[in-house]
PDB file of C-alpha atoms in Angstrom:
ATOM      1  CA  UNK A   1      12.175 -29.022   6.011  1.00  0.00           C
ATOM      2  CA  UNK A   2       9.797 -32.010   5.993  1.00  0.00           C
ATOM      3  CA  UNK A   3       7.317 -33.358   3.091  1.00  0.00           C
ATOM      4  CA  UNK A   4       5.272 -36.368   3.725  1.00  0.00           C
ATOM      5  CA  UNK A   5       6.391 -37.909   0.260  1.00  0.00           C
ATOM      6  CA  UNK A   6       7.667 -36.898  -2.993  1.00  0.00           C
ATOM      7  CA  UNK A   7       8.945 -38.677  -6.754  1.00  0.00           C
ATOM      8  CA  UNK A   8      12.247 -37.817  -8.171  1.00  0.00           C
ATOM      9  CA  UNK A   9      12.483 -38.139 -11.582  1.00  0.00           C
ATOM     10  CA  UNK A  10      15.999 -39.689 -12.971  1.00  0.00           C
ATOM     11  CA  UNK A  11      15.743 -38.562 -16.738  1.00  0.00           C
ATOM     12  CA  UNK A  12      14.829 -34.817 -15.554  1.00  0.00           C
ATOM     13  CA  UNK A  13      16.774 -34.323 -12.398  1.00  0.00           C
ATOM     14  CA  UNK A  14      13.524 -33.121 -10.649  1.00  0.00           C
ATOM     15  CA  UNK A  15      12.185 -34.063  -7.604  1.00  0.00           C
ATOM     16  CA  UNK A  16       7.906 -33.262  -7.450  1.00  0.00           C
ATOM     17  CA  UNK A  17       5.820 -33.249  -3.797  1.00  0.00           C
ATOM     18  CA  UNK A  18       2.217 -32.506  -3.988  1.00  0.00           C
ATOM     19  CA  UNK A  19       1.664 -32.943  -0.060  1.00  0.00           C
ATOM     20  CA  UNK A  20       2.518 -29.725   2.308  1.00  0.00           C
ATOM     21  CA  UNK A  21       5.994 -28.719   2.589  1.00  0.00           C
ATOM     22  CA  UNK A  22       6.735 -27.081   5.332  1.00  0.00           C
ATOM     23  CA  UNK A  23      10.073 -25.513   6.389  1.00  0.00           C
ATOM     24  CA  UNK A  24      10.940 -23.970   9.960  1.00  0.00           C
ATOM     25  CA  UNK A  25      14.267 -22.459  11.246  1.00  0.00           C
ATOM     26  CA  UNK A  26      15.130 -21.241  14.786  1.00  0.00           C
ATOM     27  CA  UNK A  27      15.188 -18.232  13.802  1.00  0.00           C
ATOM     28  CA  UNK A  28      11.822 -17.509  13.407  1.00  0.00           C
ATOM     29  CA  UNK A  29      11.082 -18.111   9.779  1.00  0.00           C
ATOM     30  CA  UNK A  30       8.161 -20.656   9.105  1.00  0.00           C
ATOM     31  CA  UNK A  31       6.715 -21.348   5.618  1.00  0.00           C
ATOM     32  CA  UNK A  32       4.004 -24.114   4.134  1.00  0.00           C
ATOM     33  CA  UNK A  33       3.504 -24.816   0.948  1.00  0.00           C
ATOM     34  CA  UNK A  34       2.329 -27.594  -1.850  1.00  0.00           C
ATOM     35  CA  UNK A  35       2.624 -28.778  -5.381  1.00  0.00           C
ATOM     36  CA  UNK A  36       6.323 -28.410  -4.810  1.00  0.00           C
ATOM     37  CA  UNK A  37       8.556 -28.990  -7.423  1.00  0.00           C
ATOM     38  CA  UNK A  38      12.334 -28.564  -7.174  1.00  0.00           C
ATOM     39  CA  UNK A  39      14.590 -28.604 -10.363  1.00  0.00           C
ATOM     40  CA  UNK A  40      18.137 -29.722  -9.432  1.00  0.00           C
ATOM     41  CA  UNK A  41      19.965 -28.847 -12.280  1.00  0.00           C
ATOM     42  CA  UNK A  42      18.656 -25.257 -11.607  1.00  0.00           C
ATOM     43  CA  UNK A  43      18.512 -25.245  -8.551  1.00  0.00           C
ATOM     44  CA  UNK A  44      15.356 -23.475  -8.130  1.00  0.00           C
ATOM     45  CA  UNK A  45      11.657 -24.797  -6.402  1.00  0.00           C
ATOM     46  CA  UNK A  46       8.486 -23.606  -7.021  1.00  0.00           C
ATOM     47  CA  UNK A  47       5.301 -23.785  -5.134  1.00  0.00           C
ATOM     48  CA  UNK A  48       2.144 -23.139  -6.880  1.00  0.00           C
ATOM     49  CA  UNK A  49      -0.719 -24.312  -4.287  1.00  0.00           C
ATOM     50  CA  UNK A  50      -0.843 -21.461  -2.633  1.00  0.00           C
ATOM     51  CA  UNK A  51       2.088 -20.761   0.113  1.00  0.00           C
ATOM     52  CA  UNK A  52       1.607 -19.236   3.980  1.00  0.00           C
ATOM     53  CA  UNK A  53       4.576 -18.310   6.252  1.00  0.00           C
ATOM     54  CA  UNK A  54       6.012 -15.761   9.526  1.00  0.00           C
ATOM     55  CA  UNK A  55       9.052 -13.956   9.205  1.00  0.00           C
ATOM     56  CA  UNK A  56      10.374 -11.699  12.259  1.00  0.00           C
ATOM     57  CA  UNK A  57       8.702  -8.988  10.509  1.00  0.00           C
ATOM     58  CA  UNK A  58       4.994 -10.525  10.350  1.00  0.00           C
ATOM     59  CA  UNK A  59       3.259 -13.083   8.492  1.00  0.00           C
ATOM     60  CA  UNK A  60       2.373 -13.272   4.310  1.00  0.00           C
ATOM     61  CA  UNK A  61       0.637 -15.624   1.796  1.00  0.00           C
ATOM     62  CA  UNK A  62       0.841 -15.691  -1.801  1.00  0.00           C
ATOM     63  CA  UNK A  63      -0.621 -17.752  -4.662  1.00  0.00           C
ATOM     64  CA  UNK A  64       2.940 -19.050  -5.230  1.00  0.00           C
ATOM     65  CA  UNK A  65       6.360 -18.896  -4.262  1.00  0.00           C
ATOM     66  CA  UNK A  66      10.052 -19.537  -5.872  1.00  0.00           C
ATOM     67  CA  UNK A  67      13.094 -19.732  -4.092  1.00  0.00           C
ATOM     68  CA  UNK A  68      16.884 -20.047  -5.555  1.00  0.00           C
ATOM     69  CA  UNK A  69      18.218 -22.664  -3.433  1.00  0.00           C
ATOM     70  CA  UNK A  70      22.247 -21.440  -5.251  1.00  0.00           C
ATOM     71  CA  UNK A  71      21.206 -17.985  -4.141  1.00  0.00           C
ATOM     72  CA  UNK A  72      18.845 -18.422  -1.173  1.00  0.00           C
ATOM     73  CA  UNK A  73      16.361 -16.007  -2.139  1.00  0.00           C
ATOM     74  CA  UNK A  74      12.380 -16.362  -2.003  1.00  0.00           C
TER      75      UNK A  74
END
């Protein structure tokens, strides 16, 4: 997972990146994304600038994507 920069935000327990965000894993999974934001409390991130990625099965984009980091699910 890298991001060039982000803010985290004490009061709300939310951290905000409006750079790329771009997440790889050996295993063949590759997504990019921006205007990230990721509520720790919930536990859940959103991307709503548009997101692009390859799974083993082929390659997708969407308009925006949420993932539950607790649950691992996109």
């Amino acid at each position: 997972l890298t991001a060039a920069s982000g803010a985290y935000h004490f009061d709300t327990e939310q951290v905000d990146v409006t750079g790329p965000v771009q997440f790889s894993a050996a295993d063949g999974y590759r997504i990019t994304t921006t205007n990230v934001s990721i509520d720790l409390k919930s536990r859940l991130a959103t991307g709503t600038g548009g997101v692009t990625g390859a799974i083993p099965a082929g390659t997708f984009s969407a308009d925006r994507i949420i993932a539950d980091l607790g649950e691992r699910s996109v």
